[in-house]
Amino acid sequence: MNWEQLISDKRLGMEEFHDNRTHIRSDFQRDYDRMIFSSPFRRLQNKTQVFPLPGSIFVHNRLTHSLEVSSVGRSMAREAWLRMSSTPASSDSTGALDQIPDIVAAACLCHDLGNPPFGHSGEKTIATWFSEGKGLELKERLTPRQWTDFSRFEGNANSFRLLAHQFCGRRKGGFAMTYSTLASIVKYPWTSLHAGSKGKFGFFESEEEDYRKVAKELGIPETGDGVFARHPLVYLMEAADDICYQVMDIEDSHRLGILSTMEVKDLLLSFFDQKNRARMERAMNHLDDPNEQVGYLRSNAIGAMVADCASVFAEREELLLSGEPMKPLVQQMNPLLAEAYSRCSHTAWGKIYCASDVVDVDIAGNRILTYLMDSLMEAVLHPERNSSRLLLLKIPRQYDTRADSLYERVQSVLDHVSGMTDVYALDLFRKLNGHSLPAV
């Protein structure tokens, strides 16, 4: 692969209008702005990241997380660009590398758009509705590929669909994003048939041709049947996401009292050697508020990881362009940072993700989404029933509930459910159960 081809401002669905004119904003900056003003992005403000929403303490939601990932991704990409600008692999890019920070910032902004309500447990609930719930009845009516698309439902693949699919009433190409931005959000560029034990994949059958078009234009090789190399900028987006969710979950848990100030300070100070740790501790002596002290350490920890990941990216440039699989950047940081990051991860799994309030959201979300899937899927599969007719009126017209194929009709329900906010899902659940009525 080469940067000159990998960085393309051609827009999906608008190829015939592509030109080389210079605008005040680059097309990648326009991608970023397009997302900021979009409805799916706004809905992220009421989607759970980890902790319950809302509350007296304002922890992260999907919106604030995405904004922070974008900020970190832009900084990391800029550092990587500065390091790479004089390397042999970059010498023929004729300025293409200048666009990398804007592409990564836009991709980071988009990376969680397809996640359903109630955090990662929402993804699991939708997938297991097919593998363990009423959806099992559909297995024999779908192809093996279509079945794995649903039984391994993936927020990453759903993000690509949300950006690229032409929903009813929408223009061709969905949001008509640039090819480079679209490729930079696909962390798992293979079909659901290759999802493996982790169940990760990058695009549904319905969007495979869109991804193939993008990959061909950018020169991304297909390394197997339905398996592609990653666009190199995916590694920067992924690292920004990894850094933000791991460190910010630690800070949120401190504000909620799940972890003590001493525990959090110890975790965050472990990112630094003895000399820098002493400097950090001296600086904290000027801060009386424990939350400010934690915020100071968090900022410096993120800064250290950003610089190191950017360095790893630049050093591995030739490997990245070869298309060979590579470990995530956070796993290639220097030993001190990698060990500190690992400690944060173990603490999160051991004390945060199993905390009572987090589990309560998972349990409630599972119950709500399972009921909504039962009800909405029944309506779509049996539209002739009176109850179905009423319920179908609740599904927005952009979702094609009367599509010709069963695969597309099932997708219309998943599009609706995954696009819901936590509050909307709960409200619809109450209404369908008769527990909530409009004021008369």
PDB file of C-alpha atoms in Angstrom, residues 170-360:
ATOM      1  CA  ARG A 170     -31.504   9.088   2.120  1.00  0.00           C
ATOM      2  CA  ARG A 171     -28.980   9.764  -0.633  1.00  0.00           C
ATOM      3  CA  LYS A 172     -26.820   7.107  -2.168  1.00  0.00           C
ATOM      4  CA  GLY A 173     -23.768   6.421  -0.020  1.00  0.00           C
ATOM      5  CA  GLY A 174     -25.522   7.262   3.253  1.00  0.00           C
ATOM      6  CA  PHE A 175     -23.517  10.082   4.810  1.00  0.00           C
ATOM      7  CA  ALA A 176     -21.319  10.174   1.693  1.00  0.00           C
ATOM      8  CA  MET A 177     -18.118  10.125   3.735  1.00  0.00           C
ATOM      9  CA  THR A 178     -14.692  10.065   2.133  1.00  0.00           C
ATOM     10  CA  TYR A 179     -13.201   6.693   1.313  1.00  0.00           C
ATOM     11  CA  SER A 180     -10.269   7.232   3.693  1.00  0.00           C
ATOM     12  CA  THR A 181     -12.439   8.124   6.674  1.00  0.00           C
ATOM     13  CA  LEU A 182     -14.678   5.104   6.061  1.00  0.00           C
ATOM     14  CA  ALA A 183     -11.722   2.707   5.821  1.00  0.00           C
ATOM     15  CA  SER A 184     -10.162   4.184   8.971  1.00  0.00           C
ATOM     16  CA  ILE A 185     -13.053   3.109  11.215  1.00  0.00           C
ATOM     17  CA  VAL A 186     -13.034  -0.553  10.137  1.00  0.00           C
ATOM     18  CA  LYS A 187     -10.981  -2.234  12.853  1.00  0.00           C
ATOM     19  CA  TYR A 188     -11.890  -5.735  11.707  1.00  0.00           C
ATOM     20  CA  PRO A 189     -11.877  -5.679   7.868  1.00  0.00           C
ATOM     21  CA  TRP A 190     -13.400  -9.097   7.295  1.00  0.00           C
ATOM     22  CA  THR A 191     -16.839 -10.701   7.090  1.00  0.00           C
ATOM     23  CA  SER A 192     -18.723 -12.254  10.005  1.00  0.00           C
ATOM     24  CA  LEU A 193     -17.713 -15.720   8.763  1.00  0.00           C
ATOM     25  CA  HIS A 194     -14.160 -14.849   9.846  1.00  0.00           C
ATOM     26  CA  ALA A 195     -15.139 -13.285  13.177  1.00  0.00           C
ATOM     27  CA  GLY A 196     -13.354 -15.969  15.208  1.00  0.00           C
ATOM     28  CA  SER A 197     -13.721 -16.590  18.923  1.00  0.00           C
ATOM     29  CA  LYS A 198     -13.958 -12.867  19.742  1.00  0.00           C
ATOM     30  CA  GLY A 199     -16.885 -12.376  17.356  1.00  0.00           C
ATOM     31  CA  LYS A 200     -15.422  -9.251  15.763  1.00  0.00           C
ATOM     32  CA  PHE A 201     -15.961  -8.235  12.140  1.00  0.00           C
ATOM     33  CA  GLY A 202     -16.156  -5.052  10.090  1.00  0.00           C
ATOM     34  CA  PHE A 203     -19.131  -5.099   7.734  1.00  0.00           C
ATOM     35  CA  PHE A 204     -22.392  -6.927   7.170  1.00  0.00           C
ATOM     36  CA  GLU A 205     -23.211  -8.756   3.957  1.00  0.00           C
ATOM     37  CA  SER A 206     -25.397  -5.795   2.966  1.00  0.00           C
ATOM     38  CA  GLU A 207     -22.394  -3.408   2.974  1.00  0.00           C
ATOM     39  CA  GLU A 208     -19.700  -5.752   1.684  1.00  0.00           C
ATOM     40  CA  GLU A 209     -19.772  -4.288  -1.819  1.00  0.00           C
ATOM     41  CA  ASP A 210     -19.402  -0.787  -0.375  1.00  0.00           C
ATOM     42  CA  TYR A 211     -16.339  -1.855   1.564  1.00  0.00           C
ATOM     43  CA  ARG A 212     -14.891  -3.644  -1.460  1.00  0.00           C
ATOM     44  CA  LYS A 213     -15.295  -0.474  -3.510  1.00  0.00           C
ATOM     45  CA  VAL A 214     -13.494   1.552  -0.830  1.00  0.00           C
ATOM     46  CA  ALA A 215     -10.702  -1.011  -0.447  1.00  0.00           C
ATOM     47  CA  LYS A 216     -10.109  -1.246  -4.201  1.00  0.00           C
ATOM     48  CA  GLU A 217      -9.913   2.537  -4.581  1.00  0.00           C
ATOM     49  CA  LEU A 218      -7.446   2.845  -1.689  1.00  0.00           C
ATOM     50  CA  GLY A 219      -5.302  -0.111  -2.738  1.00  0.00           C
ATOM     51  CA  ILE A 220      -6.100  -2.157   0.382  1.00  0.00           C
ATOM     52  CA  PRO A 221      -5.346  -5.793  -0.511  1.00  0.00           C
ATOM     53  CA  GLU A 222      -7.717  -8.708   0.062  1.00  0.00           C
ATOM     54  CA  THR A 223      -5.570 -11.265   1.878  1.00  0.00           C
ATOM     55  CA  GLY A 224      -8.183 -14.007   1.867  1.00  0.00           C
ATOM     56  CA  ASP A 225     -11.773 -14.615   0.783  1.00  0.00           C
ATOM     57  CA  GLY A 226     -13.586 -11.758   2.520  1.00  0.00           C
ATOM     58  CA  VAL A 227     -10.529 -10.792   4.575  1.00  0.00           C
ATOM     59  CA  PHE A 228      -8.685  -7.515   3.932  1.00  0.00           C
ATOM     60  CA  ALA A 229      -5.610  -5.786   5.311  1.00  0.00           C
ATOM     61  CA  ARG A 230      -6.246  -2.901   7.674  1.00  0.00           C
ATOM     62  CA  HIS A 231      -5.968   0.686   6.526  1.00  0.00           C
ATOM     63  CA  PRO A 232      -2.889   1.867   8.501  1.00  0.00           C
ATOM     64  CA  LEU A 233      -4.771   4.756  10.129  1.00  0.00           C
ATOM     65  CA  VAL A 234      -7.058   2.247  11.863  1.00  0.00           C
ATOM     66  CA  TYR A 235      -4.198   1.610  14.288  1.00  0.00           C
ATOM     67  CA  LEU A 236      -4.185   5.257  15.396  1.00  0.00           C
ATOM     68  CA  MET A 237      -7.956   5.360  15.820  1.00  0.00           C
ATOM     69  CA  GLU A 238      -7.868   2.095  17.766  1.00  0.00           C
ATOM     70  CA  ALA A 239      -5.070   3.304  20.057  1.00  0.00           C
ATOM     71  CA  ALA A 240      -6.902   6.562  20.830  1.00  0.00           C
ATOM     72  CA  ASP A 241     -10.006   4.558  21.729  1.00  0.00           C
ATOM     73  CA  ASP A 242      -8.051   2.078  23.862  1.00  0.00           C
ATOM     74  CA  ILE A 243      -6.289   4.852  25.772  1.00  0.00           C
ATOM     75  CA  CYS A 244      -9.417   6.898  26.423  1.00  0.00           C
ATOM     76  CA  TYR A 245     -11.773   4.211  27.586  1.00  0.00           C
ATOM     77  CA  GLN A 246      -9.196   2.590  29.845  1.00  0.00           C
ATOM     78  CA  VAL A 247      -7.954   5.736  31.575  1.00  0.00           C
ATOM     79  CA  MET A 248     -11.290   7.569  31.661  1.00  0.00           C
ATOM     80  CA  ASP A 249     -13.050   4.554  33.184  1.00  0.00           C
ATOM     81  CA  ILE A 250     -10.500   4.740  35.998  1.00  0.00           C
ATOM     82  CA  GLU A 251     -11.196   8.451  36.525  1.00  0.00           C
ATOM     83  CA  ASP A 252     -14.980   7.941  36.430  1.00  0.00           C
ATOM     84  CA  SER A 253     -14.742   5.124  38.970  1.00  0.00           C
ATOM     85  CA  HIS A 254     -12.889   7.494  41.283  1.00  0.00           C
ATOM     86  CA  ARG A 255     -15.614  10.131  41.042  1.00  0.00           C
ATOM     87  CA  LEU A 256     -18.216   7.467  41.824  1.00  0.00           C
ATOM     88  CA  GLY A 257     -16.275   6.136  44.812  1.00  0.00           C
ATOM     89  CA  ILE A 258     -15.628   2.702  43.313  1.00  0.00           C
ATOM     90  CA  LEU A 259     -11.869   3.227  43.522  1.00  0.00           C
ATOM     91  CA  SER A 260     -10.169   5.241  46.261  1.00  0.00           C
ATOM     92  CA  THR A 261      -8.001   8.265  45.578  1.00  0.00           C
ATOM     93  CA  MET A 262      -4.967   6.292  46.743  1.00  0.00           C
ATOM     94  CA  GLU A 263      -5.717   3.419  44.362  1.00  0.00           C
ATOM     95  CA  VAL A 264      -6.176   5.709  41.377  1.00  0.00           C
ATOM     96  CA  LYS A 265      -3.060   7.764  42.136  1.00  0.00           C
ATOM     97  CA  ASP A 266      -1.030   4.573  42.383  1.00  0.00           C
ATOM     98  CA  LEU A 267      -2.371   3.331  39.036  1.00  0.00           C
ATOM     99  CA  LEU A 268      -1.722   6.600  37.203  1.00  0.00           C
ATOM    100  CA  LEU A 269       1.690   7.268  38.748  1.00  0.00           C
ATOM    101  CA  SER A 270       2.819   3.835  37.518  1.00  0.00           C
ATOM    102  CA  PHE A 271       2.977   5.296  33.980  1.00  0.00           C
ATOM    103  CA  PHE A 272       6.109   7.248  34.979  1.00  0.00           C
ATOM    104  CA  ASP A 273       9.657   6.446  36.053  1.00  0.00           C
ATOM    105  CA  GLN A 274      10.933   7.520  39.447  1.00  0.00           C
ATOM    106  CA  LYS A 275      12.199  10.912  38.255  1.00  0.00           C
ATOM    107  CA  ASN A 276       8.944  11.908  36.568  1.00  0.00           C
ATOM    108  CA  ARG A 277       6.870  10.405  39.364  1.00  0.00           C
ATOM    109  CA  ALA A 278       8.595  12.682  41.868  1.00  0.00           C
ATOM    110  CA  ARG A 279       7.883  15.674  39.611  1.00  0.00           C
ATOM    111  CA  MET A 280       4.197  14.676  39.395  1.00  0.00           C
ATOM    112  CA  GLU A 281       3.915  14.368  43.154  1.00  0.00           C
ATOM    113  CA  ARG A 282       5.458  17.814  43.653  1.00  0.00           C
ATOM    114  CA  ALA A 283       2.989  19.321  41.200  1.00  0.00           C
ATOM    115  CA  MET A 284       0.065  17.645  42.980  1.00  0.00           C
ATOM    116  CA  ASN A 285       1.066  19.329  46.219  1.00  0.00           C
ATOM    117  CA  HIS A 286      -0.323  22.543  44.700  1.00  0.00           C
ATOM    118  CA  LEU A 287      -3.757  20.921  44.269  1.00  0.00           C
ATOM    119  CA  ASP A 288      -6.069  20.312  47.209  1.00  0.00           C
ATOM    120  CA  ASP A 289      -8.980  18.745  45.323  1.00  0.00           C
ATOM    121  CA  PRO A 290      -8.485  14.961  44.858  1.00  0.00           C
ATOM    122  CA  ASN A 291     -10.453  15.099  41.596  1.00  0.00           C
ATOM    123  CA  GLU A 292      -8.066  17.749  40.273  1.00  0.00           C
ATOM    124  CA  GLN A 293      -5.084  15.649  41.323  1.00  0.00           C
ATOM    125  CA  VAL A 294      -6.468  12.630  39.480  1.00  0.00           C
ATOM    126  CA  GLY A 295      -7.260  14.802  36.458  1.00  0.00           C
ATOM    127  CA  TYR A 296      -3.685  16.077  36.388  1.00  0.00           C
ATOM    128  CA  LEU A 297      -2.259  12.554  36.487  1.00  0.00           C
ATOM    129  CA  ARG A 298      -4.746  11.326  33.877  1.00  0.00           C
ATOM    130  CA  SER A 299      -3.729  14.113  31.496  1.00  0.00           C
ATOM    131  CA  ASN A 300      -0.039  13.281  31.809  1.00  0.00           C
ATOM    132  CA  ALA A 301      -0.620   9.535  31.472  1.00  0.00           C
ATOM    133  CA  ILE A 302      -2.572  10.046  28.258  1.00  0.00           C
ATOM    134  CA  GLY A 303       0.125  12.400  26.946  1.00  0.00           C
ATOM    135  CA  ALA A 304       2.836   9.806  27.585  1.00  0.00           C
ATOM    136  CA  MET A 305       0.891   7.070  25.797  1.00  0.00           C
ATOM    137  CA  VAL A 306       0.029   9.320  22.850  1.00  0.00           C
ATOM    138  CA  ALA A 307       3.695  10.128  22.270  1.00  0.00           C
ATOM    139  CA  ASP A 308       4.779   6.502  22.564  1.00  0.00           C
ATOM    140  CA  CYS A 309       2.037   5.122  20.303  1.00  0.00           C
ATOM    141  CA  ALA A 310       2.851   7.783  17.680  1.00  0.00           C
ATOM    142  CA  SER A 311       6.498   6.725  17.856  1.00  0.00           C
ATOM    143  CA  VAL A 312       5.585   3.042  17.435  1.00  0.00           C
ATOM    144  CA  PHE A 313       3.361   3.898  14.447  1.00  0.00           C
ATOM    145  CA  ALA A 314       6.138   5.841  12.723  1.00  0.00           C
ATOM    146  CA  GLU A 315       8.716   3.128  13.410  1.00  0.00           C
ATOM    147  CA  ARG A 316       6.402   0.423  12.007  1.00  0.00           C
ATOM    148  CA  GLU A 317       5.404   2.443   8.920  1.00  0.00           C
ATOM    149  CA  GLU A 318       6.789  -0.036   6.399  1.00  0.00           C
ATOM    150  CA  LEU A 319       5.119  -2.955   8.174  1.00  0.00           C
ATOM    151  CA  LEU A 320       1.826  -1.056   8.256  1.00  0.00           C
ATOM    152  CA  LEU A 321       2.007  -0.364   4.532  1.00  0.00           C
ATOM    153  CA  SER A 322       2.791  -4.014   3.812  1.00  0.00           C
ATOM    154  CA  GLY A 323      -0.638  -4.981   5.139  1.00  0.00           C
ATOM    155  CA  GLU A 324       0.799  -7.594   7.497  1.00  0.00           C
ATOM    156  CA  PRO A 325      -1.245  -8.009  10.729  1.00  0.00           C
ATOM    157  CA  MET A 326       0.213  -6.130  13.666  1.00  0.00           C
ATOM    158  CA  LYS A 327      -0.590  -5.987  17.378  1.00  0.00           C
ATOM    159  CA  PRO A 328      -2.472  -2.887  18.621  1.00  0.00           C
ATOM    160  CA  LEU A 329      -0.201   0.068  19.331  1.00  0.00           C
ATOM    161  CA  VAL A 330      -0.956   0.019  23.077  1.00  0.00           C
ATOM    162  CA  GLN A 331       0.493  -3.491  23.198  1.00  0.00           C
ATOM    163  CA  GLN A 332       3.719  -2.257  21.609  1.00  0.00           C
ATOM    164  CA  MET A 333       4.394   0.655  23.963  1.00  0.00           C
ATOM    165  CA  ASN A 334       7.578   0.697  26.015  1.00  0.00           C
ATOM    166  CA  PRO A 335       7.510  -1.801  28.928  1.00  0.00           C
ATOM    167  CA  LEU A 336       6.792   0.815  31.609  1.00  0.00           C
ATOM    168  CA  LEU A 337       3.727   2.183  29.825  1.00  0.00           C
ATOM    169  CA  ALA A 338       2.525  -1.239  28.692  1.00  0.00           C
ATOM    170  CA  GLU A 339       2.690  -2.591  32.249  1.00  0.00           C
ATOM    171  CA  ALA A 340       0.866   0.446  33.669  1.00  0.00           C
ATOM    172  CA  TYR A 341      -1.818   0.145  31.003  1.00  0.00           C
ATOM    173  CA  SER A 342      -2.194  -3.553  31.793  1.00  0.00           C
ATOM    174  CA  ARG A 343      -2.622  -2.752  35.498  1.00  0.00           C
ATOM    175  CA  CYS A 344      -5.428  -0.327  34.668  1.00  0.00           C
ATOM    176  CA  SER A 345      -7.089  -2.961  32.507  1.00  0.00           C
ATOM    177  CA  HIS A 346      -6.919  -5.646  35.218  1.00  0.00           C
ATOM    178  CA  THR A 347      -8.313  -3.209  37.779  1.00  0.00           C
ATOM    179  CA  ALA A 348     -11.169  -2.242  35.463  1.00  0.00           C
ATOM    180  CA  TRP A 349     -12.195  -5.853  34.917  1.00  0.00           C
ATOM    181  CA  GLY A 350     -11.690  -6.790  38.553  1.00  0.00           C
ATOM    182  CA  LYS A 351     -13.376  -3.824  40.251  1.00  0.00           C
ATOM    183  CA  ILE A 352     -15.190  -1.538  37.790  1.00  0.00           C
ATOM    184  CA  TYR A 353     -17.065  -3.556  35.164  1.00  0.00           C
ATOM    185  CA  CYS A 354     -18.403  -5.887  37.841  1.00  0.00           C
ATOM    186  CA  ALA A 355     -19.499  -3.049  40.161  1.00  0.00           C
ATOM    187  CA  SER A 356     -23.111  -3.271  41.328  1.00  0.00           C
ATOM    188  CA  ASP A 357     -24.383  -0.204  39.444  1.00  0.00           C
ATOM    189  CA  VAL A 358     -22.735  -1.352  36.213  1.00  0.00           C
ATOM    190  CA  VAL A 359     -24.223  -4.832  36.507  1.00  0.00           C
ATOM    191  CA  ASP A 360     -27.644  -3.323  37.262  1.00  0.00           C
TER     192      ASP A 360
END
